[in-house]
Protein backbone atom coordinates (compact mmCIF):
# COMPACT_ATOMS: atom_id res chain seq x y z
CA UNK A 1 0.00 0.00 0.00
CA UNK A 2 1.13 3.54 -0.74
CA UNK A 3 0.80 6.30 1.80
CA UNK A 4 1.61 9.85 0.74
CA UNK A 5 4.07 10.26 3.63
CA UNK A 6 5.96 7.17 2.45
CA UNK A 7 5.79 8.29 -1.17
CA UNK A 8 7.65 11.48 -0.26
CA UNK A 9 10.52 9.48 1.25
CA UNK A 10 10.97 6.92 -1.53
CA UNK A 11 13.15 7.39 -4.60
CA UNK A 12 11.74 6.84 -8.09
CA UNK A 13 13.15 3.33 -8.42
CA UNK A 14 11.93 2.40 -4.92
CA UNK A 15 8.41 3.53 -5.82
CA UNK A 16 8.66 1.35 -8.94
CA UNK A 17 9.72 -1.62 -6.80
CA UNK A 18 6.78 -1.17 -4.38
CA UNK A 19 4.42 -0.77 -7.34
CA UNK A 20 5.89 -3.97 -8.86
CA UNK A 21 5.15 -5.74 -5.56
CA UNK A 22 1.50 -4.61 -5.69
CA UNK A 23 1.28 -5.62 -9.36
CA UNK A 24 2.68 -9.01 -8.27
CA UNK A 25 -0.47 -9.48 -6.16
CA UNK A 26 -2.52 -8.69 -9.26
CA UNK A 27 -0.43 -10.92 -11.55
CA UNK A 28 -0.72 -13.91 -9.17
CA UNK A 29 -4.49 -13.26 -8.85
CA UNK A 30 -4.30 -12.97 -5.05
CA UNK A 31 -7.28 -10.60 -4.84
CA UNK A 32 -9.47 -12.83 -7.01
CA UNK A 33 -8.48 -15.96 -5.03
CA UNK A 34 -9.19 -14.19 -1.73
CA UNK A 35 -12.60 -13.06 -2.99
CA UNK A 36 -13.49 -16.61 -4.05
CA UNK A 37 -12.39 -18.02 -0.66
CA UNK A 38 -14.33 -15.33 1.22
CA UNK A 39 -17.38 -16.05 -0.92
CA UNK A 40 -17.13 -19.77 -0.11
CA UNK A 41 -16.66 -19.11 3.62
CA UNK A 42 -19.64 -16.71 3.65
CA UNK A 43 -21.82 -19.28 1.92
CA UNK A 44 -20.76 -22.03 4.35
CA UNK A 45 -21.42 -19.77 7.37
CA UNK A 46 -24.86 -18.81 6.06
CA UNK A 47 -25.67 -22.51 5.52
CA UNK A 48 -24.48 -23.23 9.09
CA UNK A 49 -26.66 -20.38 10.38
CA UNK A 50 -29.65 -21.73 8.46
CA UNK A 51 -29.11 -25.12 10.08
CA UNK A 52 -28.50 -23.80 13.61
CA UNK A 53 -31.77 -21.84 13.61
CA UNK A 54 -33.62 -25.17 13.48
CA UNK A 55 -31.76 -26.85 16.36
CA UNK A 56 -32.50 -26.58 20.08
CA UNK A 57 -29.07 -27.51 21.47
CA UNK A 58 -27.53 -24.32 20.05
CA UNK A 59 -29.77 -22.17 22.29
CA UNK A 60 -29.68 -24.53 25.28
CA UNK A 61 -25.89 -24.71 25.14
CA UNK A 62 -25.71 -20.94 25.41
CA UNK A 63 -28.31 -20.82 28.20
CA UNK A 64 -30.95 -19.07 26.09
CA UNK A 65 -34.58 -20.15 25.75
CA UNK A 66 -35.79 -19.80 22.14
CA UNK A 67 -39.35 -18.79 21.34
CA UNK A 68 -41.51 -21.84 20.64
CA UNK A 69 -44.15 -19.92 18.71
CA UNK A 70 -42.41 -16.96 17.01
CA UNK A 71 -39.31 -16.59 14.83
CA UNK A 72 -35.85 -17.02 16.37
CA UNK A 73 -33.96 -15.59 13.38
CA UNK A 74 -32.79 -12.42 15.16
CA UNK A 75 -31.82 -14.33 18.30
CA UNK A 76 -29.89 -16.93 16.28
CA UNK A 77 -28.03 -14.25 14.35
CA UNK A 78 -26.96 -12.42 17.53
CA UNK A 79 -25.85 -15.66 19.25
CA UNK A 80 -24.02 -16.75 16.08
CA UNK A 81 -22.12 -13.44 15.88
CA UNK A 82 -21.15 -13.81 19.56
CA UNK A 83 -19.92 -17.39 19.15
CA UNK A 84 -18.21 -17.07 15.76
CA UNK A 85 -15.01 -15.27 16.91
CA UNK A 86 -14.23 -18.16 19.28
CA UNK A 87 -14.09 -20.56 16.33
CA UNK A 88 -12.51 -18.08 13.89
CA UNK A 89 -9.58 -17.84 16.33
CA UNK A 90 -8.48 -21.28 15.13
CA UNK A 91 -8.71 -20.21 11.47
CA UNK A 92 -6.55 -17.11 12.03
CA UNK A 93 -3.14 -18.86 11.57
CA UNK A 94 -4.31 -20.37 8.26
CA UNK A 95 -5.27 -16.95 6.92
CA UNK A 96 -2.00 -15.45 8.14
CA UNK A 97 0.02 -18.25 6.54
CA UNK A 98 -1.71 -17.78 3.18
CA UNK A 99 -1.25 -14.02 3.35
CA UNK A 100 2.49 -14.34 4.14
CA UNK A 101 2.88 -16.81 1.23
CA UNK A 102 1.21 -14.23 -1.06
CA UNK A 103 3.58 -11.50 0.15
CA UNK A 104 6.61 -13.65 -0.70
CA UNK A 105 5.16 -14.31 -4.16
CA UNK A 106 4.56 -10.60 -4.74
CA UNK A 107 8.11 -9.85 -3.55
CA UNK A 108 9.47 -12.49 -5.95
CA UNK A 109 7.52 -10.90 -8.81
CA UNK A 110 8.87 -7.45 -7.88
CA UNK A 111 12.39 -8.89 -7.74
CA UNK A 112 11.97 -10.31 -11.27
CA UNK A 113 10.82 -6.94 -12.66
CA UNK A 114 12.96 -4.46 -10.70
CA UNK A 115 16.21 -4.40 -8.74
CA UNK A 116 15.46 -6.34 -5.50
CA UNK A 117 17.65 -3.89 -3.57
CA UNK A 118 15.13 -1.11 -4.33
CA UNK A 119 12.36 -3.04 -2.60
CA UNK A 120 14.70 -3.80 0.32
CA UNK A 121 15.41 -0.07 0.73
CA UNK A 122 11.71 0.76 0.48
CA UNK A 123 10.88 -1.91 3.09
CA UNK A 124 13.48 -0.53 5.49
CA UNK A 125 11.94 2.96 5.17
CA UNK A 126 8.46 1.51 5.64
CA UNK A 127 9.48 -0.31 8.83
CA UNK A 128 11.20 2.83 10.10
CA UNK A 129 8.03 4.85 9.51
CA UNK A 130 5.85 2.26 11.23
CA UNK A 131 8.37 1.94 14.08
CA UNK A 132 7.57 -1.79 14.10
CA UNK A 133 9.88 -4.33 15.69
CA UNK A 134 12.45 -6.08 13.48
CA UNK A 135 12.57 -9.13 15.77
CA UNK A 136 8.95 -10.18 16.39
CA UNK A 137 8.12 -13.28 18.44
CA UNK A 138 8.13 -16.31 16.06
CA UNK A 139 4.95 -17.87 17.54
CA UNK A 140 3.07 -14.57 17.48
CA UNK A 141 4.29 -14.02 13.90
CA UNK A 142 3.15 -17.48 12.78
CA UNK A 143 -0.29 -16.89 14.28
CA UNK A 144 -1.12 -13.27 13.51
CA UNK A 145 1.27 -11.70 10.98
CA UNK A 146 -0.28 -11.10 7.55
CA UNK A 147 3.13 -9.96 6.28
CA UNK A 148 6.41 -11.83 6.86
CA UNK A 149 8.85 -10.12 9.25
CA UNK A 150 11.14 -7.61 7.50
CA UNK A 151 14.23 -9.78 8.07
CA UNK A 152 12.69 -12.74 6.19
CA UNK A 153 11.49 -10.57 3.30
CA UNK A 154 14.88 -8.89 2.99
CA UNK A 155 16.64 -12.29 3.17
CA UNK A 156 14.51 -13.60 0.32
CA UNK A 157 14.96 -10.43 -1.77
CA UNK A 158 18.73 -10.56 -1.32
CA UNK A 159 18.68 -14.16 -2.58
CA UNK A 160 16.92 -12.91 -5.71
CA UNK A 161 19.55 -10.18 -6.01
CA UNK A 162 22.41 -12.66 -5.75
ZN1 LIG B 1 1.88 -7.20 -0.51
mmCIF file with all atom_site columns, C-alpha atoms and ligand atoms in Angstrom:
data_model
loop_
_atom_site.group_PDB
_atom_site.id
_atom_site.type_symbol
_atom_site.label_atom_id
_atom_site.label_alt_id
_atom_site.label_comp_id
_atom_site.label_asym_id
_atom_site.label_entity_id
_atom_site.label_seq_id
_atom_site.pdbx_PDB_ins_code
_atom_site.Cartn_x
_atom_site.Cartn_y
_atom_site.Cartn_z
_atom_site.occupancy
_atom_site.B_iso_or_equiv
_atom_site.pdbx_formal_charge
_atom_site.auth_seq_id
_atom_site.auth_comp_id
_atom_site.auth_asym_id
_atom_site.auth_atom_id
_atom_site.pdbx_PDB_model_num
ATOM   1   C  CA  . UNK A 1 1   ? 0.000   0.000   0.000   1.00 0.00 ? 1   UNK A CA  1
ATOM   2   C  CA  . UNK A 1 2   ? 1.127   3.537   -0.745  1.00 0.00 ? 2   UNK A CA  1
ATOM   3   C  CA  . UNK A 1 3   ? 0.805   6.303   1.802   1.00 0.00 ? 3   UNK A CA  1
ATOM   4   C  CA  . UNK A 1 4   ? 1.606   9.849   0.737   1.00 0.00 ? 4   UNK A CA  1
ATOM   5   C  CA  . UNK A 1 5   ? 4.068   10.262  3.628   1.00 0.00 ? 5   UNK A CA  1
ATOM   6   C  CA  . UNK A 1 6   ? 5.959   7.173   2.454   1.00 0.00 ? 6   UNK A CA  1
ATOM   7   C  CA  . UNK A 1 7   ? 5.792   8.286   -1.167  1.00 0.00 ? 7   UNK A CA  1
ATOM   8   C  CA  . UNK A 1 8   ? 7.654   11.480  -0.256  1.00 0.00 ? 8   UNK A CA  1
ATOM   9   C  CA  . UNK A 1 9   ? 10.524  9.481   1.248   1.00 0.00 ? 9   UNK A CA  1
ATOM   10  C  CA  . UNK A 1 10  ? 10.972  6.917   -1.532  1.00 0.00 ? 10  UNK A CA  1
ATOM   11  C  CA  . UNK A 1 11  ? 13.151  7.392   -4.598  1.00 0.00 ? 11  UNK A CA  1
ATOM   12  C  CA  . UNK A 1 12  ? 11.738  6.842   -8.090  1.00 0.00 ? 12  UNK A CA  1
ATOM   13  C  CA  . UNK A 1 13  ? 13.152  3.330   -8.421  1.00 0.00 ? 13  UNK A CA  1
ATOM   14  C  CA  . UNK A 1 14  ? 11.930  2.398   -4.920  1.00 0.00 ? 14  UNK A CA  1
ATOM   15  C  CA  . UNK A 1 15  ? 8.408   3.529   -5.824  1.00 0.00 ? 15  UNK A CA  1
ATOM   16  C  CA  . UNK A 1 16  ? 8.660   1.347   -8.938  1.00 0.00 ? 16  UNK A CA  1
ATOM   17  C  CA  . UNK A 1 17  ? 9.723   -1.623  -6.798  1.00 0.00 ? 17  UNK A CA  1
ATOM   18  C  CA  . UNK A 1 18  ? 6.780   -1.170  -4.383  1.00 0.00 ? 18  UNK A CA  1
ATOM   19  C  CA  . UNK A 1 19  ? 4.419   -0.773  -7.340  1.00 0.00 ? 19  UNK A CA  1
ATOM   20  C  CA  . UNK A 1 20  ? 5.889   -3.966  -8.863  1.00 0.00 ? 20  UNK A CA  1
ATOM   21  C  CA  . UNK A 1 21  ? 5.147   -5.742  -5.563  1.00 0.00 ? 21  UNK A CA  1
ATOM   22  C  CA  . UNK A 1 22  ? 1.500   -4.606  -5.686  1.00 0.00 ? 22  UNK A CA  1
ATOM   23  C  CA  . UNK A 1 23  ? 1.280   -5.623  -9.362  1.00 0.00 ? 23  UNK A CA  1
ATOM   24  C  CA  . UNK A 1 24  ? 2.680   -9.011  -8.267  1.00 0.00 ? 24  UNK A CA  1
ATOM   25  C  CA  . UNK A 1 25  ? -0.469  -9.485  -6.163  1.00 0.00 ? 25  UNK A CA  1
ATOM   26  C  CA  . UNK A 1 26  ? -2.522  -8.688  -9.260  1.00 0.00 ? 26  UNK A CA  1
ATOM   27  C  CA  . UNK A 1 27  ? -0.432  -10.922 -11.552 1.00 0.00 ? 27  UNK A CA  1
ATOM   28  C  CA  . UNK A 1 28  ? -0.718  -13.913 -9.171  1.00 0.00 ? 28  UNK A CA  1
ATOM   29  C  CA  . UNK A 1 29  ? -4.487  -13.261 -8.848  1.00 0.00 ? 29  UNK A CA  1
ATOM   30  C  CA  . UNK A 1 30  ? -4.298  -12.966 -5.048  1.00 0.00 ? 30  UNK A CA  1
ATOM   31  C  CA  . UNK A 1 31  ? -7.283  -10.602 -4.837  1.00 0.00 ? 31  UNK A CA  1
ATOM   32  C  CA  . UNK A 1 32  ? -9.469  -12.830 -7.011  1.00 0.00 ? 32  UNK A CA  1
ATOM   33  C  CA  . UNK A 1 33  ? -8.479  -15.959 -5.032  1.00 0.00 ? 33  UNK A CA  1
ATOM   34  C  CA  . UNK A 1 34  ? -9.188  -14.192 -1.733  1.00 0.00 ? 34  UNK A CA  1
ATOM   35  C  CA  . UNK A 1 35  ? -12.603 -13.059 -2.994  1.00 0.00 ? 35  UNK A CA  1
ATOM   36  C  CA  . UNK A 1 36  ? -13.494 -16.614 -4.048  1.00 0.00 ? 36  UNK A CA  1
ATOM   37  C  CA  . UNK A 1 37  ? -12.388 -18.024 -0.664  1.00 0.00 ? 37  UNK A CA  1
ATOM   38  C  CA  . UNK A 1 38  ? -14.328 -15.325 1.224   1.00 0.00 ? 38  UNK A CA  1
ATOM   39  C  CA  . UNK A 1 39  ? -17.376 -16.045 -0.921  1.00 0.00 ? 39  UNK A CA  1
ATOM   40  C  CA  . UNK A 1 40  ? -17.127 -19.770 -0.108  1.00 0.00 ? 40  UNK A CA  1
ATOM   41  C  CA  . UNK A 1 41  ? -16.656 -19.114 3.617   1.00 0.00 ? 41  UNK A CA  1
ATOM   42  C  CA  . UNK A 1 42  ? -19.640 -16.709 3.653   1.00 0.00 ? 42  UNK A CA  1
ATOM   43  C  CA  . UNK A 1 43  ? -21.822 -19.281 1.922   1.00 0.00 ? 43  UNK A CA  1
ATOM   44  C  CA  . UNK A 1 44  ? -20.756 -22.027 4.350   1.00 0.00 ? 44  UNK A CA  1
ATOM   45  C  CA  . UNK A 1 45  ? -21.416 -19.768 7.365   1.00 0.00 ? 45  UNK A CA  1
ATOM   46  C  CA  . UNK A 1 46  ? -24.856 -18.812 6.063   1.00 0.00 ? 46  UNK A CA  1
ATOM   47  C  CA  . UNK A 1 47  ? -25.670 -22.508 5.519   1.00 0.00 ? 47  UNK A CA  1
ATOM   48  C  CA  . UNK A 1 48  ? -24.479 -23.227 9.085   1.00 0.00 ? 48  UNK A CA  1
ATOM   49  C  CA  . UNK A 1 49  ? -26.658 -20.378 10.384  1.00 0.00 ? 49  UNK A CA  1
ATOM   50  C  CA  . UNK A 1 50  ? -29.651 -21.731 8.464   1.00 0.00 ? 50  UNK A CA  1
ATOM   51  C  CA  . UNK A 1 51  ? -29.109 -25.120 10.080  1.00 0.00 ? 51  UNK A CA  1
ATOM   52  C  CA  . UNK A 1 52  ? -28.498 -23.797 13.613  1.00 0.00 ? 52  UNK A CA  1
ATOM   53  C  CA  . UNK A 1 53  ? -31.773 -21.841 13.610  1.00 0.00 ? 53  UNK A CA  1
ATOM   54  C  CA  . UNK A 1 54  ? -33.619 -25.174 13.479  1.00 0.00 ? 54  UNK A CA  1
ATOM   55  C  CA  . UNK A 1 55  ? -31.759 -26.853 16.356  1.00 0.00 ? 55  UNK A CA  1
ATOM   56  C  CA  . UNK A 1 56  ? -32.500 -26.578 20.083  1.00 0.00 ? 56  UNK A CA  1
ATOM   57  C  CA  . UNK A 1 57  ? -29.066 -27.514 21.470  1.00 0.00 ? 57  UNK A CA  1
ATOM   58  C  CA  . UNK A 1 58  ? -27.529 -24.318 20.050  1.00 0.00 ? 58  UNK A CA  1
ATOM   59  C  CA  . UNK A 1 59  ? -29.767 -22.169 22.294  1.00 0.00 ? 59  UNK A CA  1
ATOM   60  C  CA  . UNK A 1 60  ? -29.684 -24.531 25.279  1.00 0.00 ? 60  UNK A CA  1
ATOM   61  C  CA  . UNK A 1 61  ? -25.889 -24.710 25.136  1.00 0.00 ? 61  UNK A CA  1
ATOM   62  C  CA  . UNK A 1 62  ? -25.712 -20.937 25.413  1.00 0.00 ? 62  UNK A CA  1
ATOM   63  C  CA  . UNK A 1 63  ? -28.309 -20.817 28.197  1.00 0.00 ? 63  UNK A CA  1
ATOM   64  C  CA  . UNK A 1 64  ? -30.945 -19.073 26.087  1.00 0.00 ? 64  UNK A CA  1
ATOM   65  C  CA  . UNK A 1 65  ? -34.577 -20.153 25.752  1.00 0.00 ? 65  UNK A CA  1
ATOM   66  C  CA  . UNK A 1 66  ? -35.791 -19.803 22.138  1.00 0.00 ? 66  UNK A CA  1
ATOM   67  C  CA  . UNK A 1 67  ? -39.350 -18.790 21.337  1.00 0.00 ? 67  UNK A CA  1
ATOM   68  C  CA  . UNK A 1 68  ? -41.509 -21.837 20.642  1.00 0.00 ? 68  UNK A CA  1
ATOM   69  C  CA  . UNK A 1 69  ? -44.146 -19.921 18.707  1.00 0.00 ? 69  UNK A CA  1
ATOM   70  C  CA  . UNK A 1 70  ? -42.409 -16.963 17.014  1.00 0.00 ? 70  UNK A CA  1
ATOM   71  C  CA  . UNK A 1 71  ? -39.313 -16.592 14.825  1.00 0.00 ? 71  UNK A CA  1
ATOM   72  C  CA  . UNK A 1 72  ? -35.850 -17.024 16.366  1.00 0.00 ? 72  UNK A CA  1
ATOM   73  C  CA  . UNK A 1 73  ? -33.965 -15.592 13.376  1.00 0.00 ? 73  UNK A CA  1
ATOM   74  C  CA  . UNK A 1 74  ? -32.788 -12.419 15.164  1.00 0.00 ? 74  UNK A CA  1
ATOM   75  C  CA  . UNK A 1 75  ? -31.816 -14.325 18.299  1.00 0.00 ? 75  UNK A CA  1
ATOM   76  C  CA  . UNK A 1 76  ? -29.892 -16.929 16.282  1.00 0.00 ? 76  UNK A CA  1
ATOM   77  C  CA  . UNK A 1 77  ? -28.029 -14.250 14.349  1.00 0.00 ? 77  UNK A CA  1
ATOM   78  C  CA  . UNK A 1 78  ? -26.963 -12.425 17.533  1.00 0.00 ? 78  UNK A CA  1
ATOM   79  C  CA  . UNK A 1 79  ? -25.851 -15.659 19.251  1.00 0.00 ? 79  UNK A CA  1
ATOM   80  C  CA  . UNK A 1 80  ? -24.020 -16.746 16.083  1.00 0.00 ? 80  UNK A CA  1
ATOM   81  C  CA  . UNK A 1 81  ? -22.119 -13.443 15.882  1.00 0.00 ? 81  UNK A CA  1
ATOM   82  C  CA  . UNK A 1 82  ? -21.151 -13.807 19.559  1.00 0.00 ? 82  UNK A CA  1
ATOM   83  C  CA  . UNK A 1 83  ? -19.919 -17.391 19.150  1.00 0.00 ? 83  UNK A CA  1
ATOM   84  C  CA  . UNK A 1 84  ? -18.210 -17.073 15.757  1.00 0.00 ? 84  UNK A CA  1
ATOM   85  C  CA  . UNK A 1 85  ? -15.009 -15.266 16.911  1.00 0.00 ? 85  UNK A CA  1
ATOM   86  C  CA  . UNK A 1 86  ? -14.232 -18.164 19.276  1.00 0.00 ? 86  UNK A CA  1
ATOM   87  C  CA  . UNK A 1 87  ? -14.087 -20.559 16.327  1.00 0.00 ? 87  UNK A CA  1
ATOM   88  C  CA  . UNK A 1 88  ? -12.515 -18.082 13.891  1.00 0.00 ? 88  UNK A CA  1
ATOM   89  C  CA  . UNK A 1 89  ? -9.583  -17.845 16.330  1.00 0.00 ? 89  UNK A CA  1
ATOM   90  C  CA  . UNK A 1 90  ? -8.476  -21.284 15.134  1.00 0.00 ? 90  UNK A CA  1
ATOM   91  C  CA  . UNK A 1 91  ? -8.712  -20.214 11.473  1.00 0.00 ? 91  UNK A CA  1
ATOM   92  C  CA  . UNK A 1 92  ? -6.546  -17.109 12.025  1.00 0.00 ? 92  UNK A CA  1
ATOM   93  C  CA  . UNK A 1 93  ? -3.138  -18.861 11.566  1.00 0.00 ? 93  UNK A CA  1
ATOM   94  C  CA  . UNK A 1 94  ? -4.312  -20.372 8.258   1.00 0.00 ? 94  UNK A CA  1
ATOM   95  C  CA  . UNK A 1 95  ? -5.273  -16.949 6.918   1.00 0.00 ? 95  UNK A CA  1
ATOM   96  C  CA  . UNK A 1 96  ? -1.997  -15.450 8.143   1.00 0.00 ? 96  UNK A CA  1
ATOM   97  C  CA  . UNK A 1 97  ? 0.022   -18.250 6.543   1.00 0.00 ? 97  UNK A CA  1
ATOM   98  C  CA  . UNK A 1 98  ? -1.711  -17.778 3.179   1.00 0.00 ? 98  UNK A CA  1
ATOM   99  C  CA  . UNK A 1 99  ? -1.254  -14.022 3.354   1.00 0.00 ? 99  UNK A CA  1
ATOM   100 C  CA  . UNK A 1 100 ? 2.487   -14.336 4.140   1.00 0.00 ? 100 UNK A CA  1
ATOM   101 C  CA  . UNK A 1 101 ? 2.884   -16.807 1.229   1.00 0.00 ? 101 UNK A CA  1
ATOM   102 C  CA  . UNK A 1 102 ? 1.212   -14.226 -1.058  1.00 0.00 ? 102 UNK A CA  1
ATOM   103 C  CA  . UNK A 1 103 ? 3.580   -11.503 0.153   1.00 0.00 ? 103 UNK A CA  1
ATOM   104 C  CA  . UNK A 1 104 ? 6.614   -13.652 -0.698  1.00 0.00 ? 104 UNK A CA  1
ATOM   105 C  CA  . UNK A 1 105 ? 5.156   -14.313 -4.163  1.00 0.00 ? 105 UNK A CA  1
ATOM   106 C  CA  . UNK A 1 106 ? 4.556   -10.596 -4.745  1.00 0.00 ? 106 UNK A CA  1
ATOM   107 C  CA  . UNK A 1 107 ? 8.108   -9.851  -3.547  1.00 0.00 ? 107 UNK A CA  1
ATOM   108 C  CA  . UNK A 1 108 ? 9.466   -12.495 -5.946  1.00 0.00 ? 108 UNK A CA  1
ATOM   109 C  CA  . UNK A 1 109 ? 7.522   -10.901 -8.806  1.00 0.00 ? 109 UNK A CA  1
ATOM   110 C  CA  . UNK A 1 110 ? 8.865   -7.447  -7.883  1.00 0.00 ? 110 UNK A CA  1
ATOM   111 C  CA  . UNK A 1 111 ? 12.392  -8.886  -7.745  1.00 0.00 ? 111 UNK A CA  1
ATOM   112 C  CA  . UNK A 1 112 ? 11.971  -10.308 -11.269 1.00 0.00 ? 112 UNK A CA  1
ATOM   113 C  CA  . UNK A 1 113 ? 10.824  -6.938  -12.661 1.00 0.00 ? 113 UNK A CA  1
ATOM   114 C  CA  . UNK A 1 114 ? 12.956  -4.459  -10.698 1.00 0.00 ? 114 UNK A CA  1
ATOM   115 C  CA  . UNK A 1 115 ? 16.208  -4.400  -8.744  1.00 0.00 ? 115 UNK A CA  1
ATOM   116 C  CA  . UNK A 1 116 ? 15.455  -6.344  -5.504  1.00 0.00 ? 116 UNK A CA  1
ATOM   117 C  CA  . UNK A 1 117 ? 17.652  -3.889  -3.573  1.00 0.00 ? 117 UNK A CA  1
ATOM   118 C  CA  . UNK A 1 118 ? 15.133  -1.115  -4.325  1.00 0.00 ? 118 UNK A CA  1
ATOM   119 C  CA  . UNK A 1 119 ? 12.355  -3.041  -2.602  1.00 0.00 ? 119 UNK A CA  1
ATOM   120 C  CA  . UNK A 1 120 ? 14.697  -3.797  0.320   1.00 0.00 ? 120 UNK A CA  1
ATOM   121 C  CA  . UNK A 1 121 ? 15.410  -0.072  0.725   1.00 0.00 ? 121 UNK A CA  1
ATOM   122 C  CA  . UNK A 1 122 ? 11.708  0.762   0.480   1.00 0.00 ? 122 UNK A CA  1
ATOM   123 C  CA  . UNK A 1 123 ? 10.883  -1.913  3.090   1.00 0.00 ? 123 UNK A CA  1
ATOM   124 C  CA  . UNK A 1 124 ? 13.480  -0.527  5.494   1.00 0.00 ? 124 UNK A CA  1
ATOM   125 C  CA  . UNK A 1 125 ? 11.940  2.962   5.171   1.00 0.00 ? 125 UNK A CA  1
ATOM   126 C  CA  . UNK A 1 126 ? 8.455   1.509   5.641   1.00 0.00 ? 126 UNK A CA  1
ATOM   127 C  CA  . UNK A 1 127 ? 9.477   -0.311  8.825   1.00 0.00 ? 127 UNK A CA  1
ATOM   128 C  CA  . UNK A 1 128 ? 11.205  2.834   10.098  1.00 0.00 ? 128 UNK A CA  1
ATOM   129 C  CA  . UNK A 1 129 ? 8.026   4.848   9.505   1.00 0.00 ? 129 UNK A CA  1
ATOM   130 C  CA  . UNK A 1 130 ? 5.848   2.260   11.227  1.00 0.00 ? 130 UNK A CA  1
ATOM   131 C  CA  . UNK A 1 131 ? 8.367   1.936   14.075  1.00 0.00 ? 131 UNK A CA  1
ATOM   132 C  CA  . UNK A 1 132 ? 7.571   -1.788  14.100  1.00 0.00 ? 132 UNK A CA  1
ATOM   133 C  CA  . UNK A 1 133 ? 9.878   -4.330  15.688  1.00 0.00 ? 133 UNK A CA  1
ATOM   134 C  CA  . UNK A 1 134 ? 12.446  -6.080  13.483  1.00 0.00 ? 134 UNK A CA  1
ATOM   135 C  CA  . UNK A 1 135 ? 12.567  -9.125  15.770  1.00 0.00 ? 135 UNK A CA  1
ATOM   136 C  CA  . UNK A 1 136 ? 8.955   -10.181 16.390  1.00 0.00 ? 136 UNK A CA  1
ATOM   137 C  CA  . UNK A 1 137 ? 8.120   -13.277 18.440  1.00 0.00 ? 137 UNK A CA  1
ATOM   138 C  CA  . UNK A 1 138 ? 8.129   -16.306 16.056  1.00 0.00 ? 138 UNK A CA  1
ATOM   139 C  CA  . UNK A 1 139 ? 4.955   -17.868 17.539  1.00 0.00 ? 139 UNK A CA  1
ATOM   140 C  CA  . UNK A 1 140 ? 3.070   -14.567 17.477  1.00 0.00 ? 140 UNK A CA  1
ATOM   141 C  CA  . UNK A 1 141 ? 4.294   -14.016 13.899  1.00 0.00 ? 141 UNK A CA  1
ATOM   142 C  CA  . UNK A 1 142 ? 3.150   -17.483 12.779  1.00 0.00 ? 142 UNK A CA  1
ATOM   143 C  CA  . UNK A 1 143 ? -0.289  -16.888 14.285  1.00 0.00 ? 143 UNK A CA  1
ATOM   144 C  CA  . UNK A 1 144 ? -1.122  -13.274 13.514  1.00 0.00 ? 144 UNK A CA  1
ATOM   145 C  CA  . UNK A 1 145 ? 1.268   -11.698 10.977  1.00 0.00 ? 145 UNK A CA  1
ATOM   146 C  CA  . UNK A 1 146 ? -0.280  -11.099 7.549   1.00 0.00 ? 146 UNK A CA  1
ATOM   147 C  CA  . UNK A 1 147 ? 3.130   -9.963  6.284   1.00 0.00 ? 147 UNK A CA  1
ATOM   148 C  CA  . UNK A 1 148 ? 6.406   -11.834 6.862   1.00 0.00 ? 148 UNK A CA  1
ATOM   149 C  CA  . UNK A 1 149 ? 8.854   -10.120 9.253   1.00 0.00 ? 149 UNK A CA  1
ATOM   150 C  CA  . UNK A 1 150 ? 11.143  -7.615  7.504   1.00 0.00 ? 150 UNK A CA  1
ATOM   151 C  CA  . UNK A 1 151 ? 14.233  -9.779  8.065   1.00 0.00 ? 151 UNK A CA  1
ATOM   152 C  CA  . UNK A 1 152 ? 12.688  -12.740 6.195   1.00 0.00 ? 152 UNK A CA  1
ATOM   153 C  CA  . UNK A 1 153 ? 11.494  -10.570 3.298   1.00 0.00 ? 153 UNK A CA  1
ATOM   154 C  CA  . UNK A 1 154 ? 14.878  -8.888  2.990   1.00 0.00 ? 154 UNK A CA  1
ATOM   155 C  CA  . UNK A 1 155 ? 16.644  -12.294 3.175   1.00 0.00 ? 155 UNK A CA  1
ATOM   156 C  CA  . UNK A 1 156 ? 14.505  -13.604 0.319   1.00 0.00 ? 156 UNK A CA  1
ATOM   157 C  CA  . UNK A 1 157 ? 14.957  -10.435 -1.765  1.00 0.00 ? 157 UNK A CA  1
ATOM   158 C  CA  . UNK A 1 158 ? 18.730  -10.559 -1.316  1.00 0.00 ? 158 UNK A CA  1
ATOM   159 C  CA  . UNK A 1 159 ? 18.683  -14.165 -2.582  1.00 0.00 ? 159 UNK A CA  1
ATOM   160 C  CA  . UNK A 1 160 ? 16.921  -12.913 -5.712  1.00 0.00 ? 160 UNK A CA  1
ATOM   161 C  CA  . UNK A 1 161 ? 19.547  -10.179 -6.014  1.00 0.00 ? 161 UNK A CA  1
ATOM   162 C  CA  . UNK A 1 162 ? 22.415  -12.662 -5.746  1.00 0.00 ? 162 UNK A CA  1
HETATM 163 ZN ZN1 . LIG B 2 .   ? 1.876   -7.201  -0.507  1.00 0.00 ? 1   LIG B ZN1 1
#
